[in-house]
Short mmCIF file of C-alpha atoms in Angstrom, two decimals:
data_model
loop_
_atom_site.label_atom_id
_atom_site.label_comp_id
_atom_site.label_asym_id
_atom_site.label_seq_id
_atom_site.Cartn_x
_atom_site.Cartn_y
_atom_site.Cartn_z
CA UNK A 13 0.02 -0.03 -0.01
CA UNK A 14 1.55 3.32 -1.07
CA UNK A 15 1.54 6.38 1.07
CA UNK A 16 -1.08 8.79 -0.24
CA UNK A 17 0.42 12.21 -0.90
CA UNK A 18 -0.55 15.00 1.54
CA UNK A 19 -0.88 12.69 4.47
CA UNK A 20 -4.14 12.11 6.44
CA UNK A 21 -5.50 15.70 6.13
CA UNK A 22 -3.32 17.62 3.72
CA UNK A 23 -5.40 16.70 0.67
CA UNK A 24 -8.67 17.85 2.13
CA UNK A 25 -7.05 21.01 3.54
CA UNK A 26 -5.44 21.87 0.20
CA UNK A 27 -8.74 21.36 -1.72
CA UNK A 28 -10.64 23.43 0.87
CA UNK A 29 -8.17 26.36 0.73
CA UNK A 30 -8.07 26.25 -3.13
CA UNK A 31 -11.87 26.38 -3.17
CA UNK A 32 -11.90 29.29 -0.76
CA UNK A 33 -9.26 31.29 -2.63
CA UNK A 34 -11.01 30.56 -5.89
CA UNK A 35 -14.24 31.88 -4.51
CA UNK A 36 -12.53 34.91 -2.94
CA UNK A 37 -10.81 35.66 -6.27
CA UNK A 38 -14.07 35.38 -8.11
CA UNK A 39 -15.70 37.80 -5.64
CA UNK A 40 -12.81 40.21 -5.98
CA UNK A 41 -13.06 40.03 -9.82
CA UNK A 42 -16.83 40.53 -9.75
CA UNK A 43 -16.46 43.50 -7.41
CA UNK A 44 -13.89 44.93 -9.70
CA UNK A 45 -16.21 44.77 -12.70
CA UNK A 46 -19.12 46.06 -10.67
CA UNK A 47 -17.18 49.09 -9.39
CA UNK A 48 -15.11 49.54 -12.56
CA UNK A 49 -11.96 49.31 -10.38
CA UNK A 50 -8.95 48.23 -12.48
CA UNK A 51 -6.90 47.23 -9.38
CA UNK A 52 -9.66 45.01 -8.08
CA UNK A 53 -10.10 43.37 -11.45
CA UNK A 54 -6.32 42.71 -11.67
CA UNK A 55 -6.23 41.39 -8.13
CA UNK A 56 -9.25 39.21 -8.57
CA UNK A 57 -8.00 37.85 -11.98
CA UNK A 58 -4.59 37.11 -10.49
CA UNK A 59 -6.07 35.21 -7.50
CA UNK A 60 -8.43 33.15 -9.71
CA UNK A 61 -5.42 32.25 -11.93
CA UNK A 62 -3.28 31.28 -8.99
CA UNK A 63 -6.13 29.22 -7.47
CA UNK A 64 -6.57 27.41 -10.66
CA UNK A 65 -2.77 26.72 -10.77
CA UNK A 66 -2.87 25.51 -7.17
CA UNK A 67 -5.79 23.16 -7.98
CA UNK A 68 -3.87 21.81 -10.95
CA UNK A 69 -0.80 21.31 -8.67
CA UNK A 70 -2.94 19.40 -6.06
CA UNK A 71 -4.44 17.11 -8.64
CA UNK A 72 -1.18 16.74 -10.54
CA UNK A 73 0.87 15.76 -7.50
CA UNK A 74 -1.91 13.34 -6.45
CA UNK A 75 -1.66 11.65 -9.84
CA UNK A 76 2.16 11.71 -9.93
CA UNK A 77 2.78 10.25 -6.49
CA UNK A 78 -0.20 8.08 -5.61
CA UNK A 79 -0.08 4.27 -6.02
CA UNK A 80 1.27 3.36 -9.49
CA UNK A 81 1.70 7.09 -10.42
CA UNK A 82 3.89 8.36 -13.18
CA UNK A 83 6.77 9.30 -10.82
CA UNK A 84 6.64 5.88 -8.99
CA UNK A 85 6.76 3.99 -12.24
CA UNK A 86 9.57 6.18 -13.65
CA UNK A 87 11.74 5.84 -10.56
CA UNK A 88 11.12 2.10 -10.30
CA UNK A 89 12.02 1.64 -13.94
CA UNK A 90 15.29 3.38 -13.34
CA UNK A 91 16.21 1.67 -10.06
CA UNK A 92 14.98 -1.79 -10.54
CA UNK A 93 16.23 -2.38 -14.08
CA UNK A 94 18.83 -5.02 -14.81
CA UNK A 95 17.57 -7.23 -11.97
CA UNK A 96 18.40 -4.84 -9.16
CA UNK A 97 17.27 -6.26 -5.86
CA UNK A 98 17.04 -4.44 -2.47
CA UNK A 99 15.27 -4.90 0.87
CA UNK A 100 14.16 -2.06 3.16
CA UNK A 101 11.91 -1.33 6.05
CA UNK A 102 8.26 -0.71 5.12
CA UNK A 103 8.52 3.03 5.45
CA UNK A 104 11.39 3.13 2.96
CA UNK A 105 9.74 0.89 0.28
CA UNK A 106 7.49 3.67 -1.08
CA UNK A 107 10.39 5.14 -3.04
CA UNK A 108 12.59 2.57 -4.82
CA UNK A 109 15.44 5.23 -5.22
CA UNK A 110 15.51 5.95 -1.49
CA UNK A 111 15.34 2.32 -0.66
CA UNK A 112 18.30 1.62 -2.96
CA UNK A 113 20.28 4.61 -1.65
CA UNK A 114 19.66 3.41 1.96
CA UNK A 115 20.98 -0.07 0.96
CA UNK A 116 23.97 1.48 -0.71
CA UNK A 117 24.89 3.54 2.33
CA UNK A 118 24.05 1.50 5.46
CA UNK A 119 22.01 -1.57 4.45
CA UNK A 120 22.83 -4.57 6.71
CA UNK A 121 22.32 -7.04 3.86
CA UNK A 122 23.96 -7.28 0.47
CA UNK A 123 22.01 -5.81 -2.54
CA UNK A 124 22.12 -6.90 -6.12
CA UNK A 125 23.01 -4.28 -8.68
CA UNK A 126 24.56 -4.35 -12.20
CA UNK A 127 25.05 -8.12 -12.14
CA UNK A 128 26.76 -8.54 -8.75
CA UNK A 129 26.13 -8.48 -5.05
CA UNK A 130 27.46 -5.42 -3.08
CA UNK A 131 27.85 -4.67 0.63
CA UNK A 132 26.89 -1.21 1.94
CA UNK A 133 29.52 1.39 2.56
CA UNK A 134 28.92 1.14 6.33
CA UNK A 135 29.30 -2.64 6.30
CA UNK A 136 32.55 -2.49 4.34
CA UNK A 137 33.95 0.29 6.55
CA UNK A 138 33.05 -1.61 9.70
CA UNK A 139 34.94 -4.70 8.36
CA UNK A 140 38.12 -2.75 7.66
CA UNK A 141 37.89 -0.91 11.01
CA UNK A 142 37.45 -4.18 12.91
CA UNK A 143 40.47 -5.67 11.16
CA UNK A 144 42.59 -2.67 11.86
CA UNK A 145 41.68 -2.51 15.50
CA UNK A 146 42.40 -6.21 15.91
CA UNK A 147 45.79 -5.79 14.13
CA UNK A 148 46.59 -2.76 16.18
CA UNK A 149 46.15 -4.82 19.33
CA UNK A 150 48.73 -7.31 18.23
CA UNK A 151 51.21 -4.81 16.77
CA UNK A 152 50.96 -2.88 19.93
CA UNK A 153 53.39 -5.46 21.40
CA UNK A 154 55.98 -3.97 19.10
CA UNK A 155 55.13 -0.34 19.73
CA UNK A 156 58.78 0.65 20.23
CA UNK A 157 59.66 -0.35 16.65
CA UNK A 158 56.35 0.21 14.89
CA UNK A 159 55.18 3.44 16.44
CA UNK A 160 55.12 5.31 13.00
CA UNK A 161 53.01 2.54 11.53
CA UNK A 162 50.67 2.41 14.50
CA UNK A 163 50.22 6.14 14.22
CA UNK A 164 49.14 5.71 10.62
CA UNK A 165 46.72 3.00 11.51
CA UNK A 166 45.18 5.25 14.21
CA UNK A 167 44.71 7.96 11.61
CA UNK A 168 43.18 5.43 9.21
CA UNK A 169 40.73 4.34 11.85
CA UNK A 170 39.63 7.91 12.51
CA UNK A 171 39.16 8.60 8.75
CA UNK A 172 37.14 5.43 8.28
CA UNK A 173 35.14 6.08 11.42
CA UNK A 174 34.22 9.58 10.05
CA UNK A 175 33.23 7.96 6.70
CA UNK A 176 30.99 5.50 8.58
CA UNK A 177 29.29 8.42 10.46
CA UNK A 178 28.89 10.33 7.22
CA UNK A 179 27.16 7.26 5.52
CA UNK A 180 24.92 6.84 8.53
CA UNK A 181 23.89 10.52 8.63
CA UNK A 182 23.12 10.50 4.91
CA UNK A 183 20.97 7.44 5.33
CA UNK A 184 19.11 9.06 8.26
CA UNK A 185 18.39 12.12 6.09
CA UNK A 186 17.03 9.78 3.31
CA UNK A 187 14.81 8.11 5.87
CA UNK A 188 13.57 11.40 7.10
CA UNK A 189 12.77 12.47 3.52
CA UNK A 190 10.97 9.15 2.87
CA UNK A 191 8.48 9.72 5.70
CA UNK A 192 8.11 13.54 5.51
CA UNK A 193 8.46 14.79 1.95
CA UNK A 194 5.01 13.89 0.65
CA UNK A 195 3.13 13.95 4.03
CA UNK A 196 4.53 17.22 5.50
CA UNK A 197 6.67 19.32 3.22
CA UNK A 198 4.53 19.02 0.06
CA UNK A 199 1.12 19.77 1.71
CA UNK A 200 2.72 22.64 3.65
CA UNK A 201 3.98 24.03 0.39
CA UNK A 202 0.63 23.70 -1.26
CA UNK A 203 -1.11 25.38 1.66
CA UNK A 204 1.38 28.29 1.74
CA UNK A 205 1.26 28.72 -2.00
CA UNK A 206 -2.48 29.36 -1.67
CA UNK A 207 -2.01 32.70 0.12
CA UNK A 208 -0.45 35.71 -1.53
CA UNK A 209 1.99 36.69 1.24
CA UNK A 210 3.47 33.13 1.51
CA UNK A 211 3.21 32.15 -2.13
CA UNK A 212 6.94 32.19 -2.77
CA UNK A 213 7.63 30.12 0.43
CA UNK A 214 5.05 27.58 -0.76
CA UNK A 215 6.60 27.36 -4.25
CA UNK A 216 10.03 26.80 -2.59
CA UNK A 217 8.68 23.96 -0.42
CA UNK A 218 7.02 22.30 -3.44
CA UNK A 219 10.25 22.41 -5.35
CA UNK A 220 12.08 21.18 -2.31
CA UNK A 221 9.86 18.20 -2.16
CA UNK A 222 10.59 17.17 -5.71
CA UNK A 223 14.33 17.77 -5.29
CA UNK A 224 14.56 15.75 -2.03
CA UNK A 225 12.15 12.95 -2.99
CA UNK A 226 13.19 12.36 -6.55
CA UNK A 227 16.40 14.08 -7.53
CA UNK A 228 18.57 13.38 -4.43
CA UNK A 229 17.87 9.67 -4.20
CA UNK A 230 18.48 9.16 -7.98
CA UNK A 231 21.92 10.82 -7.57
CA UNK A 232 22.86 7.96 -5.22
CA UNK A 233 21.93 5.57 -8.05
CA UNK A 234 24.49 7.44 -10.15
CA UNK A 235 27.02 7.21 -7.36
CA UNK A 236 26.50 3.42 -7.01
CA UNK A 237 26.90 2.95 -10.77
CA UNK A 238 30.30 4.67 -10.49
CA UNK A 239 31.22 2.68 -7.39
CA UNK A 240 30.23 -0.63 -9.04
CA UNK A 241 33.15 -0.13 -11.50
CA UNK A 242 35.65 0.01 -8.62
CA UNK A 243 37.24 -3.27 -7.70
CA UNK A 244 36.73 -2.76 -3.99
CA UNK A 245 32.95 -2.92 -4.54
CA UNK A 246 32.41 -4.69 -7.88
CA UNK A 247 34.23 -7.97 -6.99
CA UNK A 248 35.53 -7.32 -3.43
CA UNK A 249 39.13 -8.04 -4.62
CA UNK A 250 40.51 -5.04 -2.78
CA UNK A 251 38.61 -5.73 0.44
CA UNK A 252 39.49 -9.42 0.32
CA UNK A 253 43.22 -8.63 -0.19
CA UNK A 254 43.14 -6.14 2.55
CA UNK A 255 41.50 -8.60 4.97
CA UNK A 256 44.07 -11.31 4.02
CA UNK A 257 46.87 -8.91 4.73
CA UNK A 258 45.44 -8.05 8.05
CA UNK A 259 45.16 -11.70 8.99
CA UNK A 260 48.58 -12.53 7.63
CA UNK A 261 50.36 -9.80 9.52
CA UNK A 262 48.60 -10.83 12.80
CA UNK A 263 49.71 -14.46 12.29
CA UNK A 264 53.25 -13.44 11.49
CA UNK A 265 53.47 -11.03 14.41
CA UNK A 266 52.19 -13.70 16.76
CA UNK A 267 54.80 -16.11 15.31
CA UNK A 268 57.45 -13.46 16.08
CA UNK A 269 56.26 -13.38 19.73
CA UNK A 270 56.16 -17.23 19.99
CA UNK A 271 59.68 -17.56 18.51
CA UNK A 272 61.06 -14.91 20.79
CA UNK A 273 59.78 -16.57 23.90
CA UNK A 274 60.31 -20.26 23.06
CA UNK A 275 63.30 -20.57 20.70
CA UNK A 276 66.85 -20.32 21.83
CA UNK A 277 68.25 -19.81 18.28
CA UNK A 278 66.02 -16.91 17.61
CA UNK A 279 68.18 -14.39 15.71
CA UNK A 280 67.86 -15.90 12.25
CA UNK A 281 64.12 -16.76 12.83
CA UNK A 282 63.40 -13.23 14.07
CA UNK A 283 65.22 -11.65 11.14
CA UNK A 284 63.17 -13.75 8.68
CA UNK A 285 59.90 -13.03 10.46
CA UNK A 286 60.69 -9.34 10.68
CA UNK A 287 61.38 -9.22 6.99
CA UNK A 288 57.98 -10.96 6.34
CA UNK A 289 56.18 -8.38 8.51
CA UNK A 290 57.91 -5.44 6.70
CA UNK A 291 56.78 -6.82 3.29
CA UNK A 292 53.26 -7.47 4.45
CA UNK A 293 53.01 -4.03 6.17
CA UNK A 294 54.07 -2.39 2.91
CA UNK A 295 51.37 -4.27 0.99
CA UNK A 296 48.87 -3.55 3.79
CA UNK A 297 49.46 0.24 3.73
CA UNK A 298 48.99 0.30 -0.02
CA UNK A 299 45.58 -1.36 0.14
CA UNK A 300 44.65 0.60 3.23
CA UNK A 301 45.24 3.95 1.52
CA UNK A 302 43.37 2.64 -1.46
CA UNK A 303 40.41 1.80 0.67
CA UNK A 304 40.56 5.16 2.47
CA UNK A 305 40.60 6.94 -0.84
CA UNK A 306 37.58 4.99 -1.93
CA UNK A 307 35.57 5.77 1.23
CA UNK A 308 36.48 9.49 1.16
CA UNK A 309 35.25 9.79 -2.44
CA UNK A 310 32.05 7.89 -1.90
CA UNK A 311 31.00 9.32 1.43
CA UNK A 312 32.16 12.91 1.10
CA UNK A 313 32.97 14.00 -2.46
CA UNK A 314 30.17 12.29 -4.44
CA UNK A 315 27.54 13.23 -1.84
CA UNK A 316 28.52 16.80 -2.09
CA UNK A 317 27.99 16.56 -5.88
CA UNK A 318 24.60 15.08 -5.19
CA UNK A 319 23.76 17.93 -2.92
CA UNK A 320 24.85 20.38 -5.64
CA UNK A 321 22.66 18.71 -8.27
CA UNK A 322 19.70 18.71 -5.85
CA UNK A 323 20.18 22.36 -4.95
CA UNK A 324 20.29 23.33 -8.68
CA UNK A 325 17.12 21.28 -9.42
CA UNK A 326 15.28 22.97 -6.49
CA UNK A 327 16.45 26.32 -7.67
CA UNK A 328 15.23 25.81 -11.15
CA UNK A 329 11.94 24.35 -10.11
CA UNK A 330 11.32 27.22 -7.60
CA UNK A 331 12.03 29.69 -10.46
CA UNK A 332 9.37 27.87 -12.58
CA UNK A 333 6.89 28.06 -9.73
CA UNK A 334 7.58 31.75 -9.02
CA UNK A 335 10.03 31.74 -6.20
CA UNK A 336 13.48 33.25 -6.34
CA UNK A 337 14.11 34.49 -2.79
CA UNK A 338 15.46 31.51 -0.87
CA UNK A 339 18.89 30.91 -2.20
CA UNK A 340 21.13 33.83 -1.56
CA UNK A 341 24.68 32.70 -2.31
CA UNK A 342 23.31 29.45 -3.72
CA UNK A 343 21.98 31.46 -6.64
CA UNK A 344 25.61 31.33 -7.95
CA UNK A 345 24.95 27.65 -8.78
#
């Protein structure tokens, strides 16, 4: 069952206000003709026209967003093509793009996209952080010799933790949009657009609804398409190699400790084990920096681009609906 736009009472309130303003505009227009007052005629004609536009917007948005509407079919065709498969909570399933974006960011289960299964950014980051923390605990035994490496690992954990928080915040925003865009922001926009003093505010809120509910989630589909070409996501090679390196270094380091405590002829063995650790740490740092670069791009840089696209779309839609006063410095976009 799809969420009906305007929530429980928004549709009735919008229709009632449109009817009232249409009647008021008609009375002003009639009074203008009766009194031969040009200003009253112009005011009445303008209010009748705006009321008709508002009525068209109410009916149009109802048709666009209600069960099986044009927008829903369009979004579903984009998101669910090529066998794409996702799973979401009930409140996220009303918009396939938001459901997909949520899976891409923080979904606990793998999702199927472009012929392969993928883990969410949060799940992948969590695996890497867990491996690094576990390795740090072992390498801490050699802190005197490995302090520069340990410092780099601490920095990596902080960066990855920030990336995880960023993905979670973005997913929370999408969840908020899913439950509020059509049921709160859109009806508020239609109501405010009914009255002359708040007409520009209402136009802005209507444009904001379209930008947040349609444009923003679809930009995450674009981000996932780009990410699917990257080996860390498309076939998990990078993540698998990183995990193997983490496990291998831990095993080698523990062998080092065991040899140092139980073997009397330890010098050749320790030199050999130390050489292995050095080679493995070199490989680890390469894969780790690669993973950090990936997460920085897909949790900070691309979402910024998504926000810019959404802002531009809201600005243009607001302009079409008659609002130009809510952007300030964003008008430079």
